[in-house]
Amino acid sequence: MTAASRPQILVIADAAVLAQTAARRLIDRIRHGNRPAVCLTGGSSPLALYRLLAENSLRSEVPWTRVHWFMGDDRFVPESDPLSNMGAARRAFLDRVSVPPQNIHPIPTTATDPGDAAYRYENELKRFYGADRFDPSRPLFDIVLMGLGSDGHTASLFANSPALEEKQRWVVGVAKAGMEPFVPRVTLTFPALASTREMLFLVDSADKRQIVARVFAGEDLPAHRAYAQGDLIWLVVRAAAPEQ
Ligand code: 6PG
């Protein structure tokens, strides 16, 4: 983590409150912009948040016609596959609300291979951003959601992968996942994920306790390397939080 992104850890009572807290932060980040951009994450940790966004209590607070939805990483499978991160996000909320189809930006897993998908998604991000280099004063995303794997990976950035060192590319293909499901992946790189006003890690279960402790002890794990131009926030349920 760089000095620009000293993490703030917010310890949250339980998974339900964590989803509500994340929803509130997300809505606060996107409510006013002309064309706010959210980078979603995969896995199970964000699902309660996703469902909340489509519920009556919050749905009216999301400016659905203006927000653009991206994905930080995906498994190289069709969206109809249960392993697809974008498929899961659609089922949890995007299909339940009225979103202009052009506001949803899936990683194109219909490409020839993960490298080709990465190339195409990088171009799509650059088109949306309107430049092919990041300007730190003008982040690509308003909020980037992140999960924490039990091995310390985040997005599809796994330990010992060359993707961890990537400084030029915004998106790369990952031929071999470091953890199940062992399907090839496509992932945004650290510099692309960092181009955000807020990066929000979601740690919603007690079984992450050990890995959270290792990340915050400073071990060189992928999640420890994540940084943000804006705020770097970890929402951690009390049962997984490091000793105070
Ligand atoms: C993926 C993810 C990945 C995930 C973590 C946590 O595609 O697998 O984006 O980085 O966020 O593995 O997953 P859980 O939320 O399921 O624990």
PDB file of C-alpha atoms and ligand atoms in Angstrom:
ATOM      1  CA  MET A   1       0.000   0.000   0.000  1.00  0.00           C
ATOM      2  CA  THR A   2       1.353   3.407  -0.787  1.00  0.00           C
ATOM      3  CA  ALA A   3       1.276   6.448   1.458  1.00  0.00           C
ATOM      4  CA  ALA A   4      -1.467   7.837  -0.779  1.00  0.00           C
ATOM      5  CA  SER A   5      -3.709   5.007   0.209  1.00  0.00           C
ATOM      6  CA  ARG A   6      -3.247   4.328   3.894  1.00  0.00           C
ATOM      7  CA  PRO A   7      -6.135   1.953   4.586  1.00  0.00           C
ATOM      8  CA  GLN A   8      -8.929   2.739   6.934  1.00  0.00           C
ATOM      9  CA  ILE A   9     -10.418  -0.336   8.612  1.00  0.00           C
ATOM     10  CA  LEU A  10     -14.044  -0.116   9.667  1.00  0.00           C
ATOM     11  CA  VAL A  11     -15.128  -2.960  11.928  1.00  0.00           C
ATOM     12  CA  ILE A  12     -18.770  -3.825  11.312  1.00  0.00           C
ATOM     13  CA  ALA A  13     -21.113  -5.825  13.565  1.00  0.00           C
ATOM     14  CA  ASP A  14     -22.151  -8.486  11.070  1.00  0.00           C
ATOM     15  CA  ALA A  15     -22.651  -9.295   7.392  1.00  0.00           C
ATOM     16  CA  ALA A  16     -26.098  -7.677   7.161  1.00  0.00           C
ATOM     17  CA  VAL A  17     -24.836  -4.380   8.556  1.00  0.00           C
ATOM     18  CA  LEU A  18     -21.793  -4.646   6.295  1.00  0.00           C
ATOM     19  CA  ALA A  19     -24.029  -4.863   3.209  1.00  0.00           C
ATOM     20  CA  GLN A  20     -26.005  -1.833   4.396  1.00  0.00           C
ATOM     21  CA  THR A  21     -22.855   0.143   5.147  1.00  0.00           C
ATOM     22  CA  ALA A  22     -21.398  -0.695   1.734  1.00  0.00           C
ATOM     23  CA  ALA A  23     -24.658   0.238  -0.006  1.00  0.00           C
ATOM     24  CA  ARG A  24     -24.734   3.585   1.742  1.00  0.00           C
ATOM     25  CA  ARG A  25     -21.101   4.332   0.811  1.00  0.00           C
ATOM     26  CA  LEU A  26     -21.691   3.272  -2.799  1.00  0.00           C
ATOM     27  CA  ILE A  27     -24.807   5.418  -3.144  1.00  0.00           C
ATOM     28  CA  ASP A  28     -23.049   8.408  -1.600  1.00  0.00           C
ATOM     29  CA  ARG A  29     -20.258   8.070  -4.173  1.00  0.00           C
ATOM     30  CA  ILE A  30     -22.512   7.851  -7.214  1.00  0.00           C
ATOM     31  CA  ARG A  31     -25.468   9.994  -6.351  1.00  0.00           C
ATOM     32  CA  HIS A  32     -24.270  13.310  -7.783  1.00  0.00           C
ATOM     33  CA  GLY A  33     -21.966  12.627 -10.740  1.00  0.00           C
ATOM     34  CA  ASN A  34     -23.027  13.051 -14.378  1.00  0.00           C
ATOM     35  CA  ARG A  35     -21.817   9.625 -15.361  1.00  0.00           C
ATOM     36  CA  PRO A  36     -20.669   7.797 -12.213  1.00  0.00           C
ATOM     37  CA  ALA A  37     -18.717   4.568 -12.686  1.00  0.00           C
ATOM     38  CA  VAL A  38     -18.771   1.578 -10.354  1.00  0.00           C
ATOM     39  CA  CYS A  39     -16.360  -1.328 -10.587  1.00  0.00           C
ATOM     40  CA  LEU A  40     -18.046  -4.446  -9.192  1.00  0.00           C
ATOM     41  CA  THR A  41     -16.385  -7.518  -7.760  1.00  0.00           C
ATOM     42  CA  GLY A  42     -17.070 -11.238  -7.896  1.00  0.00           C
ATOM     43  CA  GLY A  43     -17.365 -13.966  -5.294  1.00  0.00           C
ATOM     44  CA  SER A  44     -19.973 -14.246  -2.583  1.00  0.00           C
ATOM     45  CA  SER A  45     -19.022 -11.231  -0.429  1.00  0.00           C
ATOM     46  CA  PRO A  46     -20.809  -8.549  -2.498  1.00  0.00           C
ATOM     47  CA  LEU A  47     -24.043 -10.473  -3.129  1.00  0.00           C
ATOM     48  CA  ALA A  48     -25.992  -9.132  -0.136  1.00  0.00           C
ATOM     49  CA  LEU A  49     -25.001  -5.593  -1.136  1.00  0.00           C
ATOM     50  CA  TYR A  50     -26.090  -6.233  -4.735  1.00  0.00           C
ATOM     51  CA  ARG A  51     -29.482  -7.537  -3.607  1.00  0.00           C
ATOM     52  CA  LEU A  52     -29.969  -4.533  -1.342  1.00  0.00           C
ATOM     53  CA  LEU A  53     -29.417  -2.094  -4.194  1.00  0.00           C
ATOM     54  CA  ALA A  54     -32.411  -3.539  -6.027  1.00  0.00           C
ATOM     55  CA  GLU A  55     -34.670  -3.550  -2.972  1.00  0.00           C
ATOM     56  CA  ASN A  56     -37.465  -1.030  -2.551  1.00  0.00           C
ATOM     57  CA  SER A  57     -35.794   0.715   0.365  1.00  0.00           C
ATOM     58  CA  LEU A  58     -32.712   1.738  -1.664  1.00  0.00           C
ATOM     59  CA  ARG A  59     -33.604   1.350  -5.308  1.00  0.00           C
ATOM     60  CA  SER A  60     -34.895   4.894  -5.681  1.00  0.00           C
ATOM     61  CA  GLU A  61     -31.619   6.321  -4.371  1.00  0.00           C
ATOM     62  CA  VAL A  62     -29.535   4.888  -7.212  1.00  0.00           C
ATOM     63  CA  PRO A  63     -29.450   7.100 -10.339  1.00  0.00           C
ATOM     64  CA  TRP A  64     -29.871   4.049 -12.577  1.00  0.00           C
ATOM     65  CA  THR A  65     -29.928   5.897 -15.889  1.00  0.00           C
ATOM     66  CA  ARG A  66     -26.609   7.623 -15.172  1.00  0.00           C
ATOM     67  CA  VAL A  67     -24.483   4.968 -13.439  1.00  0.00           C
ATOM     68  CA  HIS A  68     -22.140   2.740 -15.431  1.00  0.00           C
ATOM     69  CA  TRP A  69     -21.300  -0.712 -14.069  1.00  0.00           C
ATOM     70  CA  PHE A  70     -17.967  -2.415 -14.781  1.00  0.00           C
ATOM     71  CA  MET A  71     -16.390  -5.605 -13.383  1.00  0.00           C
ATOM     72  CA  GLY A  72     -12.947  -5.777 -11.772  1.00  0.00           C
ATOM     73  CA  ASP A  73     -12.351  -9.364 -12.812  1.00  0.00           C
ATOM     74  CA  ASP A  74     -14.253 -12.239 -14.297  1.00  0.00           C
ATOM     75  CA  ARG A  75     -13.918 -15.901 -14.944  1.00  0.00           C
ATOM     76  CA  PHE A  76     -13.528 -16.683 -18.651  1.00  0.00           C
ATOM     77  CA  VAL A  77     -16.917 -18.380 -18.970  1.00  0.00           C
ATOM     78  CA  PRO A  78     -20.196 -17.325 -20.618  1.00  0.00           C
ATOM     79  CA  GLU A  79     -22.421 -15.068 -18.520  1.00  0.00           C
ATOM     80  CA  SER A  80     -24.957 -17.867 -18.290  1.00  0.00           C
ATOM     81  CA  ASP A  81     -22.402 -19.993 -16.409  1.00  0.00           C
ATOM     82  CA  PRO A  82     -22.945 -19.957 -12.608  1.00  0.00           C
ATOM     83  CA  LEU A  83     -19.242 -19.065 -12.252  1.00  0.00           C
ATOM     84  CA  SER A  84     -19.619 -15.780 -14.134  1.00  0.00           C
ATOM     85  CA  ASN A  85     -19.183 -12.707 -11.922  1.00  0.00           C
ATOM     86  CA  MET A  86     -21.221 -10.481 -14.256  1.00  0.00           C
ATOM     87  CA  GLY A  87     -23.890 -13.177 -14.513  1.00  0.00           C
ATOM     88  CA  ALA A  88     -24.108 -13.215 -10.695  1.00  0.00           C
ATOM     89  CA  ALA A  89     -24.334  -9.408 -10.532  1.00  0.00           C
ATOM     90  CA  ARG A  90     -27.100  -9.396 -13.132  1.00  0.00           C
ATOM     91  CA  ARG A  91     -29.107 -12.006 -11.251  1.00  0.00           C
ATOM     92  CA  ALA A  92     -28.589 -10.255  -7.900  1.00  0.00           C
ATOM     93  CA  PHE A  93     -29.541  -6.757  -9.024  1.00  0.00           C
ATOM     94  CA  LEU A  94     -28.908  -5.529 -12.565  1.00  0.00           C
ATOM     95  CA  ASP A  95     -31.691  -7.681 -14.030  1.00  0.00           C
ATOM     96  CA  ARG A  96     -34.118  -6.581 -11.311  1.00  0.00           C
ATOM     97  CA  VAL A  97     -34.014  -2.872 -12.036  1.00  0.00           C
ATOM     98  CA  SER A  98     -34.318  -0.801 -15.140  1.00  0.00           C
ATOM     99  CA  VAL A  99     -30.765  -0.156 -16.357  1.00  0.00           C
ATOM    100  CA  PRO A 100     -29.971   1.061 -19.889  1.00  0.00           C
ATOM    101  CA  PRO A 101     -28.122  -1.912 -21.427  1.00  0.00           C
ATOM    102  CA  GLN A 102     -25.284   0.360 -22.589  1.00  0.00           C
ATOM    103  CA  ASN A 103     -24.573   1.215 -18.927  1.00  0.00           C
ATOM    104  CA  ILE A 104     -23.497  -2.372 -18.202  1.00  0.00           C
ATOM    105  CA  HIS A 105     -19.934  -3.135 -19.250  1.00  0.00           C
ATOM    106  CA  PRO A 106     -19.167  -6.848 -18.892  1.00  0.00           C
ATOM    107  CA  ILE A 107     -15.703  -8.230 -19.542  1.00  0.00           C
ATOM    108  CA  PRO A 108     -16.229  -9.790 -23.008  1.00  0.00           C
ATOM    109  CA  THR A 109     -15.845 -13.466 -22.224  1.00  0.00           C
ATOM    110  CA  THR A 110     -17.054 -14.310 -25.724  1.00  0.00           C
ATOM    111  CA  ALA A 111     -13.617 -13.155 -27.001  1.00  0.00           C
ATOM    112  CA  THR A 112     -11.246 -15.727 -28.482  1.00  0.00           C
ATOM    113  CA  ASP A 113      -9.193 -16.070 -25.298  1.00  0.00           C
ATOM    114  CA  PRO A 114      -8.566 -14.219 -22.014  1.00  0.00           C
ATOM    115  CA  GLY A 115      -5.793 -12.120 -23.598  1.00  0.00           C
ATOM    116  CA  ASP A 116      -8.119 -10.931 -26.348  1.00  0.00           C
ATOM    117  CA  ALA A 117     -10.888 -10.224 -23.798  1.00  0.00           C
ATOM    118  CA  ALA A 118      -8.411  -8.183 -21.748  1.00  0.00           C
ATOM    119  CA  TYR A 119      -7.346  -6.188 -24.795  1.00  0.00           C
ATOM    120  CA  ARG A 120     -10.955  -5.448 -25.712  1.00  0.00           C
ATOM    121  CA  TYR A 121     -11.973  -4.492 -22.181  1.00  0.00           C
ATOM    122  CA  GLU A 122      -8.962  -2.232 -21.802  1.00  0.00           C
ATOM    123  CA  ASN A 123     -10.054  -0.409 -24.964  1.00  0.00           C
ATOM    124  CA  GLU A 124     -13.574  -0.119 -23.635  1.00  0.00           C
ATOM    125  CA  LEU A 125     -12.302   1.380 -20.375  1.00  0.00           C
ATOM    126  CA  LYS A 126     -10.118   3.823 -22.300  1.00  0.00           C
ATOM    127  CA  ARG A 127     -13.040   4.878 -24.459  1.00  0.00           C
ATOM    128  CA  PHE A 128     -15.181   5.490 -21.399  1.00  0.00           C
ATOM    129  CA  TYR A 129     -12.368   7.376 -19.666  1.00  0.00           C
ATOM    130  CA  GLY A 130     -11.576   9.400 -22.777  1.00  0.00           C
ATOM    131  CA  ALA A 131      -7.799   8.980 -22.517  1.00  0.00           C
ATOM    132  CA  ASP A 132      -5.292   6.154 -22.565  1.00  0.00           C
ATOM    133  CA  ARG A 133      -3.297   7.313 -19.568  1.00  0.00           C
ATOM    134  CA  PHE A 134      -4.552   7.865 -16.064  1.00  0.00           C
ATOM    135  CA  ASP A 135      -4.672  11.358 -14.704  1.00  0.00           C
ATOM    136  CA  PRO A 136      -4.525  10.940 -10.898  1.00  0.00           C
ATOM    137  CA  SER A 137      -6.723  14.009 -10.445  1.00  0.00           C
ATOM    138  CA  ARG A 138      -9.492  12.456 -12.554  1.00  0.00           C
ATOM    139  CA  PRO A 139     -10.115   8.856 -11.489  1.00  0.00           C
ATOM    140  CA  LEU A 140     -11.750   6.361 -13.840  1.00  0.00           C
ATOM    141  CA  PHE A 141     -14.095   4.997 -11.173  1.00  0.00           C
ATOM    142  CA  ASP A 142     -16.108   6.565  -8.390  1.00  0.00           C
ATOM    143  CA  ILE A 143     -15.971   3.366  -6.375  1.00  0.00           C
ATOM    144  CA  VAL A 144     -14.212   0.020  -6.816  1.00  0.00           C
ATOM    145  CA  LEU A 145     -15.452  -2.965  -4.808  1.00  0.00           C
ATOM    146  CA  MET A 146     -12.912  -5.608  -3.843  1.00  0.00           C
ATOM    147  CA  GLY A 147     -13.068  -9.042  -2.214  1.00  0.00           C
ATOM    148  CA  LEU A 148     -10.387 -10.906  -0.292  1.00  0.00           C
ATOM    149  CA  GLY A 149      -9.600 -14.529  -1.160  1.00  0.00           C
ATOM    150  CA  SER A 150      -8.595 -16.860   1.659  1.00  0.00           C
ATOM    151  CA  ASP A 151      -5.120 -17.020   0.040  1.00  0.00           C
ATOM    152  CA  GLY A 152      -4.801 -13.211   0.016  1.00  0.00           C
ATOM    153  CA  HIS A 153      -5.689 -12.646  -3.643  1.00  0.00           C
ATOM    154  CA  THR A 154      -7.975  -9.871  -4.736  1.00  0.00           C
ATOM    155  CA  ALA A 155      -9.719  -9.394  -8.078  1.00  0.00           C
ATOM    156  CA  SER A 156      -7.919 -12.133 -10.104  1.00  0.00           C
ATOM    157  CA  LEU A 157      -4.513 -10.962  -8.909  1.00  0.00           C
ATOM    158  CA  PHE A 158      -2.931 -14.057  -7.408  1.00  0.00           C
ATOM    159  CA  ALA A 159       0.363 -14.446  -5.533  1.00  0.00           C
ATOM    160  CA  ASN A 160       3.400 -14.957  -7.783  1.00  0.00           C
ATOM    161  CA  SER A 161       1.530 -13.905 -10.910  1.00  0.00           C
ATOM    162  CA  PRO A 162       3.223 -11.525 -13.369  1.00  0.00           C
ATOM    163  CA  ALA A 163      -0.095  -9.602 -13.359  1.00  0.00           C
ATOM    164  CA  LEU A 164       0.881  -8.257  -9.925  1.00  0.00           C
ATOM    165  CA  GLU A 165       3.774  -6.326 -11.450  1.00  0.00           C
ATOM    166  CA  GLU A 166       1.873  -4.916 -14.417  1.00  0.00           C
ATOM    167  CA  LYS A 167       2.210  -1.142 -14.598  1.00  0.00           C
ATOM    168  CA  GLN A 168       1.173  -0.345 -18.193  1.00  0.00           C
ATOM    169  CA  ARG A 169      -1.766  -2.553 -19.054  1.00  0.00           C
ATOM    170  CA  TRP A 170      -5.161  -1.792 -17.536  1.00  0.00           C
ATOM    171  CA  VAL A 171      -6.508  -5.318 -17.996  1.00  0.00           C
ATOM    172  CA  VAL A 172      -4.724  -8.645 -18.411  1.00  0.00           C
ATOM    173  CA  GLY A 173      -5.640 -12.270 -19.061  1.00  0.00           C
ATOM    174  CA  VAL A 174      -4.784 -14.791 -16.347  1.00  0.00           C
ATOM    175  CA  ALA A 175      -4.253 -18.226 -17.848  1.00  0.00           C
ATOM    176  CA  LYS A 176      -4.121 -20.046 -14.505  1.00  0.00           C
ATOM    177  CA  ALA A 177      -6.111 -19.038 -11.448  1.00  0.00           C
ATOM    178  CA  GLY A 178      -4.274 -19.480  -8.144  1.00  0.00           C
ATOM    179  CA  MET A 179      -7.401 -20.653  -6.393  1.00  0.00           C
ATOM    180  CA  GLU A 180     -10.636 -22.372  -7.284  1.00  0.00           C
ATOM    181  CA  PRO A 181     -12.564 -22.121  -9.478  1.00  0.00           C
ATOM    182  CA  PHE A 182      -9.582 -23.024 -11.643  1.00  0.00           C
ATOM    183  CA  VAL A 183     -10.808 -21.388 -14.808  1.00  0.00           C
ATOM    184  CA  PRO A 184      -8.821 -18.735 -16.719  1.00  0.00           C
ATOM    185  CA  ARG A 185      -9.605 -15.201 -15.655  1.00  0.00           C
ATOM    186  CA  VAL A 186      -9.477 -11.641 -16.907  1.00  0.00           C
ATOM    187  CA  THR A 187      -8.565  -8.969 -14.379  1.00  0.00           C
ATOM    188  CA  LEU A 188      -7.991  -5.274 -14.053  1.00  0.00           C
ATOM    189  CA  THR A 189      -4.469  -4.506 -12.887  1.00  0.00           C
ATOM    190  CA  PHE A 190      -3.543  -2.592  -9.733  1.00  0.00           C
ATOM    191  CA  PRO A 191      -3.079   0.764 -11.536  1.00  0.00           C
ATOM    192  CA  ALA A 192      -6.535   0.502 -13.157  1.00  0.00           C
ATOM    193  CA  LEU A 193      -8.245  -0.541  -9.924  1.00  0.00           C
ATOM    194  CA  ALA A 194      -6.438   2.293  -8.132  1.00  0.00           C
ATOM    195  CA  SER A 195      -7.916   4.916 -10.448  1.00  0.00           C
ATOM    196  CA  THR A 196     -10.875   5.475  -8.144  1.00  0.00           C
ATOM    197  CA  ARG A 197     -12.216   7.938  -5.623  1.00  0.00           C
ATOM    198  CA  GLU A 198     -12.807   5.048  -3.242  1.00  0.00           C
ATOM    199  CA  MET A 199     -11.709   1.429  -3.086  1.00  0.00           C
ATOM    200  CA  LEU A 200     -13.954  -0.590  -0.791  1.00  0.00           C
ATOM    201  CA  PHE A 201     -12.920  -4.046   0.427  1.00  0.00           C
ATOM    202  CA  LEU A 202     -15.747  -6.246   1.685  1.00  0.00           C
ATOM    203  CA  VAL A 203     -14.841  -8.920   4.243  1.00  0.00           C
ATOM    204  CA  ASP A 204     -18.069 -10.460   5.416  1.00  0.00           C
ATOM    205  CA  SER A 205     -17.207 -13.750   7.111  1.00  0.00           C
ATOM    206  CA  ALA A 206     -15.281 -15.090  10.083  1.00  0.00           C
ATOM    207  CA  ASP A 207     -13.344 -17.566   7.934  1.00  0.00           C
ATOM    208  CA  LYS A 208     -11.303 -14.613   6.591  1.00  0.00           C
ATOM    209  CA  ARG A 209      -9.937 -13.794  10.044  1.00  0.00           C
ATOM    210  CA  GLN A 210      -6.488 -15.325   9.524  1.00  0.00           C
ATOM    211  CA  ILE A 211      -5.923 -13.857   6.100  1.00  0.00           C
ATOM    212  CA  VAL A 212      -7.085 -10.417   7.233  1.00  0.00           C
ATOM    213  CA  ALA A 213      -4.527 -10.585  10.059  1.00  0.00           C
ATOM    214  CA  ARG A 214      -1.783 -11.510   7.569  1.00  0.00           C
ATOM    215  CA  VAL A 215      -2.706  -8.655   5.195  1.00  0.00           C
ATOM    216  CA  PHE A 216      -2.629  -6.112   7.998  1.00  0.00           C
ATOM    217  CA  ALA A 217       0.578  -7.539   9.448  1.00  0.00           C
ATOM    218  CA  GLY A 218       2.128  -6.344   6.182  1.00  0.00           C
ATOM    219  CA  GLU A 219       2.705  -9.681   4.446  1.00  0.00           C
ATOM    220  CA  ASP A 220       3.364  -9.239   0.733  1.00  0.00           C
ATOM    221  CA  LEU A 221       0.012 -10.631  -0.384  1.00  0.00           C
ATOM    222  CA  PRO A 222      -1.854  -9.295  -3.433  1.00  0.00           C
ATOM    223  CA  ALA A 223      -4.546  -7.650  -1.286  1.00  0.00           C
ATOM    224  CA  HIS A 224      -1.828  -5.839   0.651  1.00  0.00           C
ATOM    225  CA  ARG A 225      -0.524  -4.362  -2.588  1.00  0.00           C
ATOM    226  CA  ALA A 226      -3.883  -2.831  -3.540  1.00  0.00           C
ATOM    227  CA  TYR A 227      -3.913   0.936  -3.427  1.00  0.00           C
ATOM    228  CA  ALA A 228      -6.223   3.757  -4.454  1.00  0.00           C
ATOM    229  CA  GLN A 229      -5.838   7.320  -5.648  1.00  0.00           C
ATOM    230  CA  GLY A 230      -8.703   8.156  -3.313  1.00  0.00           C
ATOM    231  CA  ASP A 231      -9.826   6.517  -0.085  1.00  0.00           C
ATOM    232  CA  LEU A 232      -8.925   2.920   0.675  1.00  0.00           C
ATOM    233  CA  ILE A 233     -11.534   1.470   3.003  1.00  0.00           C
ATOM    234  CA  TRP A 234     -11.802  -2.027   4.448  1.00  0.00           C
ATOM    235  CA  LEU A 235     -15.208  -3.042   5.806  1.00  0.00           C
ATOM    236  CA  VAL A 236     -14.527  -6.061   7.999  1.00  0.00           C
ATOM    237  CA  VAL A 237     -17.059  -7.967  10.101  1.00  0.00           C
ATOM    238  CA  ARG A 238     -16.092  -8.062  13.757  1.00  0.00           C
ATOM    239  CA  ALA A 239     -15.614 -11.859  13.618  1.00  0.00           C
ATOM    240  CA  ALA A 240     -12.849 -11.425  11.020  1.00  0.00           C
ATOM    241  CA  ALA A 241     -11.282  -8.249  12.350  1.00  0.00           C
ATOM    242  CA  PRO A 242      -7.703  -8.151  13.598  1.00  0.00           C
ATOM    243  CA  GLU A 243      -7.239  -7.782  17.371  1.00  0.00           C
ATOM    244  CA  GLN A 244      -7.574  -4.157  18.402  1.00  0.00           C
TER     245      GLN A 244
HETATM  246  C1  6PG B   1     -13.339 -13.816  -8.143  1.00  0.00           C
HETATM  247  C2  6PG B   1     -13.200 -12.611  -7.293  1.00  0.00           C
HETATM  248  C3  6PG B   1     -12.274 -12.775  -6.122  1.00  0.00           C
HETATM  249  C4  6PG B   1     -13.138 -12.721  -4.878  1.00  0.00           C
HETATM  250  C5  6PG B   1     -12.442 -13.303  -3.686  1.00  0.00           C
HETATM  251  C6  6PG B   1     -13.373 -13.380  -2.492  1.00  0.00           C
HETATM  252  O1  6PG B   1     -13.689 -13.675  -9.308  1.00  0.00           O
HETATM  253  O2  6PG B   1     -13.145 -14.906  -7.616  1.00  0.00           O
HETATM  254  O3  6PG B   1     -13.431 -11.385  -7.777  1.00  0.00           O
HETATM  255  O4  6PG B   1     -11.211 -11.903  -6.030  1.00  0.00           O
HETATM  256  O5  6PG B   1     -13.493 -11.392  -4.620  1.00  0.00           O
HETATM  257  O6  6PG B   1     -11.998 -14.582  -3.992  1.00  0.00           O
HETATM  258  O7  6PG B   1     -14.395 -14.261  -2.812  1.00  0.00           O
HETATM  259  P1  6PG B   1     -15.578 -14.551  -1.815  1.00  0.00           P
HETATM  260  O8  6PG B   1     -16.328 -13.284  -1.678  1.00  0.00           O
HETATM  261  O9  6PG B   1     -16.406 -15.609  -2.496  1.00  0.00           O
HETATM  262  O10 6PG B   1     -14.973 -15.003  -0.535  1.00  0.00           O
END
